[in-house]
């Protein structure tokens, strides 16, 4: 794919940054649990809950064995930056926004767990509605979770389920932040969400953390990079209608 993308770059049909984000999108899909239509990834349907085709380490190792191929340098770069475990293109977008270098539109957030099951504290048995929870993003040292759900919850049972999840997180001392499609609709919307997340993380971070985040958000060209990221990561049919955060 990296080799194929060199042609539209040459023809000025695609910028180098957009091509790299498209490559990152593929890497996230290979290491994630969703799959886009290979014949029409931009507008085709998505499959949800599939097994990852490889781990991030396997992807890096396979590319390390390739030499002399056109595009391999960019492919290795993408593999080195991918965050595995995304369950949707929207999660991949969020993962990149919270881990990529500022020059690529990212912010300097601490490392997070991505779609990994939590262990509830032993002393709250009987108080939670779910035996466990798997937040989209979790910072264990900060007790902060972020969940994305692109669906609008109007049904009574879904509203009640959201309420129970919120209660469970609160019971376990975890601050839960929720994001929806509106929070990813533009660079400005993502920047607002990043500032909200940063405020929650700041209590456990060193002095100056918020200033570092703000500097990354205001870095020249970073807002344009986020807009490009959205254009390449969020095909129209791939809003996360499939998924709720995993719980039982």
XYZ file of N, CA and C in Angstrom:
744
model
N 0.833 -1.200 0.000
C 0.000 0.000 0.000
C 0.866 1.248 0.000
N 1.960 1.232 0.756
C 2.860 2.378 0.771
C 3.411 2.636 -0.622
N 3.730 1.557 -1.352
C 4.235 1.703 -2.719
C 3.160 2.271 -3.636
N 1.933 1.787 -3.504
C 0.843 2.253 -4.358
C 0.513 3.720 -4.103
N 0.669 4.167 -2.866
C 0.324 5.543 -2.529
C 1.317 6.555 -3.094
N 2.470 6.088 -3.517
C 3.462 7.015 -4.069
C 2.975 7.651 -5.373
N 2.134 6.941 -6.117
C 1.648 7.471 -7.390
C 0.702 8.656 -7.210
N -0.366 8.534 -6.371
C -1.221 9.717 -6.181
C -0.482 10.894 -5.544
N 0.559 10.613 -4.750
C 1.372 11.707 -4.214
C 2.095 12.405 -5.359
N 2.666 11.609 -6.240
C 3.387 12.151 -7.388
C 2.461 12.969 -8.275
N 1.223 12.510 -8.410
C 0.248 13.211 -9.255
C -0.438 14.349 -8.524
N -0.044 14.565 -7.267
C -0.613 15.616 -6.418
C -2.106 15.427 -6.165
N -2.567 14.166 -6.251
C -3.947 13.845 -5.905
C -4.081 13.594 -4.412
N -2.953 13.414 -3.737
C -2.931 13.115 -2.308
C -1.668 13.737 -1.726
N -1.809 14.405 -0.596
C -0.622 14.956 0.049
C 0.156 13.835 0.733
N 1.410 14.080 1.020
C 2.218 13.077 1.710
C 1.635 12.761 3.080
N 1.123 13.785 3.760
C 0.542 13.560 5.084
C -0.720 12.719 4.993
N -1.586 13.023 4.044
C -2.810 12.236 3.880
C -2.471 10.791 3.534
N -1.476 10.587 2.692
C -1.070 9.232 2.329
C -0.543 8.482 3.545
N 0.214 9.169 4.384
C 0.744 8.504 5.575
C -0.382 8.134 6.535
N -1.350 9.014 6.712
C -2.485 8.695 7.581
C -3.301 7.542 7.010
N -3.402 7.461 5.691
C -4.099 6.332 5.079
C -3.348 5.032 5.368
N -2.027 5.118 5.357
C -1.200 3.963 5.686
C -1.360 3.597 7.163
N -1.409 4.605 8.033
C -1.650 4.364 9.457
C -3.013 3.717 9.669
N -3.993 4.120 8.872
C -5.329 3.543 8.981
C -5.296 2.051 8.693
N -4.544 1.661 7.663
C -4.427 0.243 7.348
C -3.720 -0.505 8.470
N -2.646 0.060 9.002
C -1.918 -0.592 10.092
C -2.823 -0.789 11.303
N -3.642 0.216 11.613
C -4.572 0.112 12.744
C -5.600 -0.985 12.503
N -6.049 -1.102 11.264
C -7.040 -2.134 10.927
C -6.428 -3.530 11.041
N -5.188 -3.691 10.552
C -4.520 -4.990 10.635
C -4.350 -5.448 12.083
N -4.109 -4.478 12.969
C -3.868 -4.793 14.384
C -5.110 -4.577 15.238
N -6.257 -4.339 14.607
C -7.486 -4.070 15.347
C -8.512 -5.170 15.175
N -9.729 -4.906 15.650
C -10.794 -5.907 15.617
C -11.945 -5.475 14.711
N -11.650 -4.699 13.689
C -12.637 -4.317 12.681
C -11.989 -4.479 11.311
N -12.819 -4.565 10.283
C -12.292 -4.688 8.939
C -13.152 -3.927 7.954
N -12.514 -3.105 7.144
C -13.255 -2.377 6.115
C -13.295 -3.181 4.817
N -14.233 -2.848 3.964
C -14.382 -3.507 2.678
C -13.111 -3.258 1.856
N -12.331 -4.301 1.537
C -11.078 -4.079 0.813
C -11.275 -3.547 -0.599
N -12.458 -3.770 -1.185
C -12.713 -3.260 -2.533
C -13.151 -1.805 -2.527
N -13.631 -1.330 -1.383
C -14.070 0.064 -1.267
C -13.945 0.511 0.189
N -12.703 0.651 0.676
C -12.520 0.971 2.098
C -13.067 2.326 2.502
N -13.152 3.261 1.567
C -13.621 4.598 1.921
C -15.122 4.648 2.170
N -15.905 3.859 1.401
C -17.360 3.964 1.500
C -18.075 2.632 1.674
N -17.325 1.552 1.655
C -17.948 0.246 1.844
C -18.288 -0.010 3.303
N -18.945 -1.125 3.541
C -19.332 -1.480 4.903
C -18.119 -1.923 5.726
N -18.290 -1.883 7.041
C -17.263 -2.359 7.966
C -17.742 -3.644 8.643
N -16.789 -4.509 8.943
C -17.069 -5.699 9.756
C -16.540 -5.445 11.153
N -17.303 -5.880 12.152
C -16.945 -5.588 13.549
C -16.640 -6.877 14.305
N -15.810 -6.772 15.310
C -15.540 -7.901 16.192
C -14.756 -9.020 15.543
N -13.905 -8.697 14.574
C -13.093 -9.721 13.918
C -11.770 -9.889 14.671
N -11.103 -10.994 14.448
C -9.802 -11.221 15.075
C -8.742 -10.368 14.395
N -7.808 -9.791 15.156
C -6.705 -9.043 14.531
C -5.912 -9.950 13.589
N -5.469 -9.399 12.483
C -4.664 -10.173 11.544
C -3.227 -10.334 12.043
N -2.775 -9.404 12.879
C -1.429 -9.504 13.424
C -1.313 -8.565 14.618
N -0.265 -8.749 15.395
C 0.042 -7.821 16.474
C 0.939 -6.713 15.920
N 1.070 -5.649 16.675
C 1.959 -4.567 16.248
C 3.395 -5.069 16.131
N 3.806 -5.938 17.045
C 5.158 -6.484 17.005
C 5.365 -7.340 15.762
N 4.375 -8.160 15.435
C 4.487 -8.994 14.235
C 4.568 -8.139 12.974
N 3.810 -7.056 12.971
C 3.847 -6.157 11.818
C 5.236 -5.537 11.669
N 5.798 -5.082 12.778
C 7.145 -4.502 12.737
C 8.178 -5.534 12.301
N 8.071 -6.741 12.841
C 9.050 -7.772 12.513
C 8.978 -8.170 11.044
N 7.762 -8.264 10.504
C 7.633 -8.648 9.097
C 8.231 -7.583 8.188
N 8.054 -6.315 8.538
C 8.609 -5.236 7.726
C 10.120 -5.125 7.883
N 10.631 -5.530 9.041
C 12.076 -5.505 9.247
C 12.790 -6.486 8.328
N 12.059 -7.501 7.890
C 12.647 -8.521 7.021
C 12.604 -8.133 5.549
N 11.924 -7.023 5.244
C 11.809 -6.567 3.861
C 12.935 -5.582 3.574
N 13.577 -5.731 2.459
C 14.636 -4.793 2.083
C 14.530 -4.470 0.601
N 14.803 -3.229 0.276
C 14.836 -2.813 -1.121
C 13.495 -2.579 -1.766
N 12.414 -2.750 -1.037
C 11.080 -2.556 -1.626
C 10.683 -1.090 -1.547
N 10.031 -0.620 -2.580
C 9.552 0.758 -2.584
C 8.489 0.939 -1.508
N 8.603 2.004 -0.744
C 7.621 2.318 0.291
C 7.876 1.672 1.633
N 8.895 0.827 1.763
C 9.087 0.096 3.016
C 9.440 1.034 4.167
N 10.117 2.128 3.881
C 10.474 3.060 4.958
C 9.227 3.665 5.586
N 8.285 4.097 4.746
C 7.040 4.652 5.267
C 6.222 3.580 5.983
N 6.245 2.362 5.448
C 5.501 1.274 6.085
C 6.058 0.994 7.477
N 7.376 0.996 7.610
C 7.989 0.779 8.919
C 7.653 1.920 9.872
N 7.623 3.123 9.342
C 7.265 4.278 10.178
C 5.847 4.147 10.716
N 4.918 3.761 9.861
C 3.529 3.578 10.285
C 3.422 2.465 11.317
N 4.118 1.359 11.083
C 4.066 0.231 12.015
C 4.636 0.616 13.369
N 5.613 1.500 13.379
C 6.217 1.922 14.638
C 5.344 2.854 15.462
N 4.336 3.437 14.825
C 3.467 4.388 15.519
C 2.075 3.832 15.822
N 1.745 2.659 15.277
C 0.386 2.137 15.417
C 0.090 1.740 16.863
N -1.141 1.994 17.290
C -1.646 1.534 18.580
C -2.592 0.371 18.315
N -2.250 -0.842 18.746
C -3.086 -2.000 18.448
C -4.353 -2.047 19.299
N -5.331 -2.805 18.835
C -6.512 -3.077 19.643
C -7.733 -2.236 19.367
N -7.703 -1.371 18.352
C -8.868 -0.534 18.066
C -10.031 -1.381 17.551
N -11.232 -1.017 17.967
C -12.432 -1.743 17.566
C -13.215 -1.023 16.486
N -12.727 0.134 16.026
C -13.419 0.891 14.983
C -12.470 1.949 14.440
N -12.756 2.483 13.247
C -11.946 3.589 12.732
C -11.939 4.796 13.673
N -13.063 5.057 14.333
C -13.124 6.188 15.261
C -12.162 5.989 16.432
N -12.068 4.765 16.943
C -11.111 4.488 18.008
C -9.681 4.647 17.511
N -9.432 4.222 16.275
C -8.097 4.412 15.701
C -7.755 5.893 15.621
N -8.729 6.704 15.222
C -8.527 8.148 15.160
C -8.176 8.707 16.537
N -8.937 8.308 17.556
C -8.663 8.779 18.907
C -7.297 8.308 19.390
N -6.963 7.056 19.115
C -5.666 6.525 19.536
C -4.530 7.332 18.919
N -4.663 7.684 17.656
C -3.625 8.476 16.998
C -3.573 9.889 17.564
N -4.742 10.488 17.792
C -4.780 11.849 18.319
C -4.127 11.933 19.692
N -4.117 10.812 20.428
C -3.576 10.813 21.786
C -2.201 10.154 21.883
N -1.579 9.856 20.739
C -0.270 9.203 20.810
C 0.722 9.662 19.755
N 0.245 10.199 18.632
C 1.160 10.610 17.580
C 1.971 11.843 17.987
N 3.103 12.088 17.345
C 3.857 13.318 17.599
C 3.023 14.549 17.270
N 3.351 15.661 17.900
C 2.595 16.896 17.668
C 2.636 17.309 16.202
N 3.727 17.002 15.497
C 3.832 17.358 14.083
C 2.805 16.631 13.229
N 2.259 15.524 13.762
C 1.226 14.769 13.060
C -0.154 14.969 13.688
N -0.280 15.987 14.522
C -1.573 16.306 15.111
C -1.847 15.631 16.436
N -0.847 14.959 17.015
C -1.043 14.288 18.294
C -0.773 15.209 19.479
N -1.080 14.704 20.664
C -0.817 15.447 21.904
C -0.004 14.556 22.846
N 0.794 15.145 23.736
C 1.683 14.361 24.604
C 0.971 13.766 25.819
N 0.058 12.844 25.580
C -0.622 12.163 26.675
C 0.227 10.998 27.176
N 0.081 10.640 28.450
C 0.745 9.427 28.931
C 0.173 8.196 28.249
N 0.927 7.089 28.293
C 0.491 5.850 27.650
C -0.819 5.362 28.260
N -1.661 4.765 27.434
C -2.958 4.276 27.881
C -3.113 2.803 27.546
N -4.014 2.137 28.257
C -4.440 0.790 27.897
C -5.601 0.921 26.919
N -5.608 0.063 25.919
C -6.608 0.175 24.854
C -7.407 -1.117 24.771
N -8.693 -1.026 25.141
C -9.604 -2.181 25.093
C -9.074 -3.375 25.880
N -8.667 -3.120 27.103
C -8.227 -4.177 27.999
C -9.163 -4.236 29.206
N -9.554 -5.450 29.589
C -10.514 -5.625 30.679
C -9.923 -5.158 32.004
N -10.767 -4.509 32.811
C -10.356 -4.043 34.132
C -10.684 -5.092 35.185
N -9.948 -5.055 36.255
C -10.261 -5.870 37.429
C -10.858 -4.954 38.481
N -12.097 -5.265 38.902
C -12.733 -4.443 39.926
C -12.040 -4.656 41.278
N -11.997 -3.633 42.121
C -11.474 -3.807 43.479
C -12.276 -4.863 44.243
N -11.610 -5.593 45.131
C -12.270 -6.682 45.865
C -13.320 -6.180 46.845
N -13.162 -4.973 47.350
C -14.051 -4.507 48.410
C -15.361 -3.905 47.904
N -15.636 -4.014 46.602
C -16.893 -3.447 46.090
C -17.817 -4.544 45.562
N -17.546 -5.791 45.903
C -18.394 -6.896 45.455
C -19.852 -6.653 45.827
N -20.727 -6.837 44.873
C -22.148 -6.658 45.114
C -22.657 -5.271 44.793
N -21.749 -4.303 44.609
C -22.177 -2.936 44.338
C -22.241 -2.629 42.844
N -21.462 -3.341 42.046
C -21.444 -3.072 40.617
C -22.433 -3.964 39.866
N -22.930 -3.443 38.770
C -23.878 -4.195 37.939
C -23.163 -5.142 36.986
N -21.905 -4.854 36.664
C -21.130 -5.672 35.743
C -19.961 -6.312 36.474
N -19.612 -7.519 36.072
C -18.484 -8.220 36.686
C -17.156 -7.602 36.276
N -17.121 -7.038 35.086
C -15.912 -6.380 34.605
C -16.312 -5.357 33.555
N -15.356 -4.535 33.133
C -15.610 -3.532 32.109
C -14.358 -3.396 31.263
N -14.545 -3.117 29.987
C -13.406 -2.942 29.084
C -13.513 -1.576 28.420
N -12.958 -0.552 29.031
C -13.048 0.784 28.429
C -12.201 0.880 27.165
N -12.598 1.744 26.263
C -11.833 1.943 25.031
C -10.417 2.403 25.351
N -10.312 3.344 26.274
C -9.003 3.872 26.679
C -9.000 4.007 28.202
N -7.885 3.635 28.811
C -7.810 3.688 30.273
C -6.393 4.038 30.703
N -6.302 4.995 31.621
C -5.038 5.389 32.234
C -5.053 4.898 33.676
N -4.442 3.743 33.972
C -4.547 3.149 35.317
C -3.937 4.006 36.418
N -2.861 4.716 36.120
C -2.236 5.554 37.142
C -3.068 6.790 37.463
N -3.977 7.120 36.582
C -4.806 8.317 36.759
C -6.243 7.970 37.123
N -6.609 6.687 36.999
C -8.000 6.240 37.214
C -8.967 7.030 36.339
N -8.604 7.144 35.062
C -9.418 7.868 34.080
C -9.688 6.942 32.900
N -10.940 6.861 32.484
C -11.330 6.059 31.325
C -12.009 6.954 30.301
N -11.824 6.618 29.038
C -12.488 7.321 27.936
C -13.169 6.284 27.068
N -14.456 6.465 26.820
C -15.212 5.564 25.959
C -15.813 6.345 24.806
N -15.782 5.720 23.625
C -16.390 6.324 22.443
C -17.595 5.504 22.012
N -18.672 6.190 21.716
C -19.858 5.547 21.163
C -20.507 6.516 20.203
N -20.477 6.178 18.923
C -21.026 7.070 17.926
C -22.538 7.053 17.845
N -23.173 6.063 18.492
C -24.636 5.953 18.412
C -25.306 6.899 19.392
N -26.468 7.392 19.017
C -27.278 8.205 19.932
C -28.200 7.266 20.715
N -28.190 7.391 22.029
C -28.947 6.465 22.872
C -30.274 7.099 23.291
N -31.307 6.747 22.580
C -32.617 7.288 22.920
C -33.489 6.242 23.593
N -33.212 4.953 23.346
C -34.053 3.913 23.909
C -33.866 3.836 25.422
N -34.950 3.546 26.112
C -34.909 3.551 27.575
C -33.905 2.542 28.120
N -33.847 1.336 27.520
C -32.937 0.338 28.054
C -31.479 0.730 27.838
N -31.194 1.417 26.724
C -29.831 1.855 26.472
C -29.435 2.984 27.417
N -30.356 3.876 27.688
C -30.081 4.956 28.640
C -29.800 4.367 30.021
N -30.568 3.363 30.410
C -30.372 2.710 31.705
C -29.031 2.000 31.745
N -28.646 1.361 30.654
C -27.350 0.682 30.593
C -26.195 1.688 30.727
N -26.307 2.825 30.062
C -25.286 3.865 30.201
C -25.184 4.329 31.647
N -26.329 4.469 32.288
C -26.362 4.901 33.687
C -25.655 3.881 34.576
N -25.912 2.595 34.351
C -25.280 1.558 35.177
C -23.767 1.519 34.967
N -23.320 1.699 33.723
C -21.885 1.733 33.464
C -21.232 2.898 34.190
N -21.884 4.060 34.110
C -21.354 5.237 34.796
C -21.274 4.996 36.297
N -22.302 4.385 36.870
C -22.296 4.073 38.300
C -21.159 3.120 38.667
N -20.942 2.101 37.847
C -19.889 1.129 38.136
C -18.514 1.784 38.142
N -18.262 2.620 37.164
C -16.975 3.318 37.134
C -16.803 4.206 38.373
N -17.846 4.937 38.711
C -17.785 5.822 39.874
C -17.557 5.022 41.152
N -18.245 3.882 41.293
C -18.082 3.028 42.468
C -16.636 2.573 42.621
N -15.966 2.351 41.516
C -14.585 1.869 41.535
C -13.565 2.998 41.501
N -14.031 4.222 41.672
C -13.114 5.358 41.751
C -12.506 5.758 40.430
N -13.199 5.451 39.340
C -12.690 5.766 38.006
C -13.517 6.893 37.399
N -12.831 7.923 36.925
C -13.505 9.009 36.228
C -13.739 8.595 34.780
N -14.987 8.603 34.340
C -15.338 8.186 32.991
C -15.659 9.394 32.130
N -14.982 9.486 30.992
C -15.278 10.491 29.984
C -15.899 9.789 28.787
N -16.941 10.377 28.226
C -17.623 9.773 27.083
C -17.504 10.688 25.872
N -17.218 10.093 24.733
C -17.132 10.840 23.481
C -18.097 10.242 22.477
N -18.651 11.094 21.630
C -19.542 10.645 20.575
C -19.077 11.229 19.242
N -19.810 10.905 18.190
C -19.412 11.303 16.840
C -19.214 12.809 16.722
N -20.006 13.586 17.434
C -19.887 15.039 17.378
C -18.513 15.506 17.844
N -17.881 14.731 18.720
C -16.565 15.109 19.242
C -15.444 14.849 18.247
N -15.761 14.180 17.131
C -14.755 13.860 16.126
C -15.089 14.469 14.763
N -16.040 15.371 14.725
C -16.521 15.861 13.435
C -15.589 16.881 12.801
N -14.682 17.475 13.593
C -13.778 18.492 13.069
C -12.532 18.561 13.941
N -11.513 19.233 13.427
C -10.288 19.409 14.209
C -10.592 20.157 15.501
N -11.439 21.173 15.423
C -11.788 21.939 16.621
C -12.494 21.091 17.653
N -13.360 20.183 17.210
C -14.081 19.307 18.136
C -13.111 18.354 18.838
N -12.174 17.787 18.082
C -11.183 16.896 18.686
C -10.316 17.657 19.683
N -9.934 18.871 19.333
C -9.092 19.669 20.232
C -9.814 19.963 21.546
N -11.101 20.235 21.453
C -11.884 20.443 22.680
C -11.878 19.182 23.528
N -12.088 18.021 22.900
C -12.081 16.755 23.637
C -10.718 16.508 24.268
N -9.645 16.784 23.536
C -8.295 16.574 24.081
C -8.049 17.447 25.310
N -8.569 18.650 25.291
C -8.405 19.534 26.454
C -9.173 18.990 27.661
N -10.343 18.428 27.421
C -11.130 17.860 28.514
C -10.414 16.653 29.114
N -9.895 15.779 28.252
C -9.144 14.617 28.749
C -7.918 15.079 29.525
N -7.216 16.070 28.995
C -6.003 16.576 29.656
C -6.302 17.089 31.056
N -7.437 17.755 31.217
C -7.803 18.256 32.547
C -7.958 17.117 33.547
N -8.514 15.991 33.103
C -8.686 14.838 33.985
C -7.347 14.192 34.320
N -6.431 14.169 33.363
C -5.135 13.533 33.589
C -4.176 14.419 34.379
N -4.414 15.709 34.365
C -3.446 16.667 34.909
C -3.196 16.494 36.400
N -4.181 15.995 37.140
C -4.021 15.885 38.590
C -2.898 14.930 38.973
N -2.570 13.982 38.093
C -1.510 13.009 38.377
C -0.263 13.244 37.521
N -0.230 14.348 36.817
C 0.901 14.646 35.954
C 1.764 15.757 36.553
N 2.947 15.903 36.014
C 3.888 16.913 36.503
C 3.378 18.316 36.180
N 3.908 19.289 36.897
C 3.559 20.681 36.620
C 3.945 21.020 35.178
N 3.087 21.739 34.518
C 3.350 22.117 33.139
C 2.738 21.186 32.107
N 2.079 20.125 32.577
C 1.482 19.166 31.643
C 0.450 19.839 30.753
N -0.439 20.628 31.335
C -1.480 21.277 30.541
C -0.872 22.249 29.536
N 0.215 22.904 29.920
C 0.879 23.822 28.998
C 1.488 23.059 27.819
N 2.019 21.857 28.084
C 2.573 21.037 27.010
C 1.475 20.592 26.040
N 0.341 20.206 26.610
C -0.784 19.804 25.763
C -1.248 20.976 24.904
N -1.377 22.129 25.522
C -1.845 23.308 24.791
C -0.859 23.685 23.685
N 0.433 23.582 23.971
C 1.442 23.896 22.954
C 1.326 22.947 21.763
N 1.056 21.666 22.052
C 0.888 20.695 20.968
C -0.372 20.993 20.154
N -1.441 21.389 20.835
C -2.696 21.689 20.139
C -2.569 22.934 19.265
N -1.722 23.870 19.692
C -1.568 25.130 18.966
C -0.368 25.133 18.025
N 0.371 24.036 17.975
C 1.548 23.955 17.102
C 1.142 24.256 15.667
N 1.877 25.131 14.970
C 1.515 25.441 13.584
C 1.383 24.176 12.729
N 0.291 24.085 12.034
C 0.047 22.948 11.163
C -0.644 21.774 11.831
N -0.702 21.767 13.181
C -1.272 20.595 13.852
C -2.785 20.498 13.661
N -3.468 21.627 13.631
C -4.917 21.587 13.432
C -5.243 21.069 12.030
N -4.462 21.500 11.043
C -4.656 20.999 9.679
C -4.373 19.502 9.614
N -3.378 19.046 10.386
C -3.068 17.616 10.425
C -4.244 16.828 10.996
N -4.905 17.364 12.015
C -6.065 16.672 12.594
C -7.210 16.605 11.587
N -7.402 17.681 10.843
C -8.451 17.665 9.815
C -8.137 16.603 8.756
N -6.873 16.474 8.378
C -6.472 15.449 7.414
C -6.669 14.057 8.004
N -6.347 13.916 9.278
C -6.527 12.639 9.965
C -7.983 12.203 9.924
N -8.892 13.128 10.191
C -10.325 12.832 10.133
C -10.719 12.377 8.725
N -10.216 13.074 7.713
C -10.605 12.759 6.337
C -10.174 11.362 5.921
N -9.086 10.857 6.498
C -8.572 9.549 6.109
C -9.038 8.421 7.019
N -9.417 8.734 8.250
C -9.757 7.691 9.226
C -11.245 7.440 9.379
N -12.091 8.387 8.975
C -13.522 8.240 9.223
C -14.326 8.191 7.937
N -14.283 7.060 7.219
C -15.170 6.897 6.059
C -16.625 7.034 6.493
N -17.511 7.481 5.609
C -18.909 7.747 5.986
C -19.624 6.575 6.634
N -19.364 5.344 6.203
C -20.100 4.181 6.712
C -19.447 3.535 7.916
N -18.391 4.151 8.445
C -17.654 3.502 9.525
C -17.766 4.234 10.849
N -18.873 4.930 11.086
C -19.114 5.426 12.436
C -19.475 4.221 13.282
N -19.063 4.236 14.543
C -19.113 2.997 15.325
C -20.529 2.642 15.760
N -21.343 2.213 14.815
C -22.700 1.795 15.160
C -22.720 0.390 15.730
N -21.575 -0.320 15.580
C -21.562 -1.704 16.032
C -21.358 -1.835 17.521
N -20.739 -0.884 18.138
C -20.143 -1.293 19.378
C -20.461 -0.481 20.582
N -20.622 -1.177 21.612
C -20.606 -0.588 22.921
C -19.295 -0.997 23.540
N -18.871 -0.284 24.575
C -17.710 -0.739 25.293
C -18.028 -2.092 25.906
N -17.053 -2.969 25.947
C -17.315 -4.333 26.344
C -17.496 -4.428 27.846
N -18.502 -5.162 28.262
C -18.752 -5.355 29.683
C -19.567 -6.629 29.857
N -19.603 -7.099 31.072
C -20.385 -8.310 31.342
C -20.805 -8.322 32.798
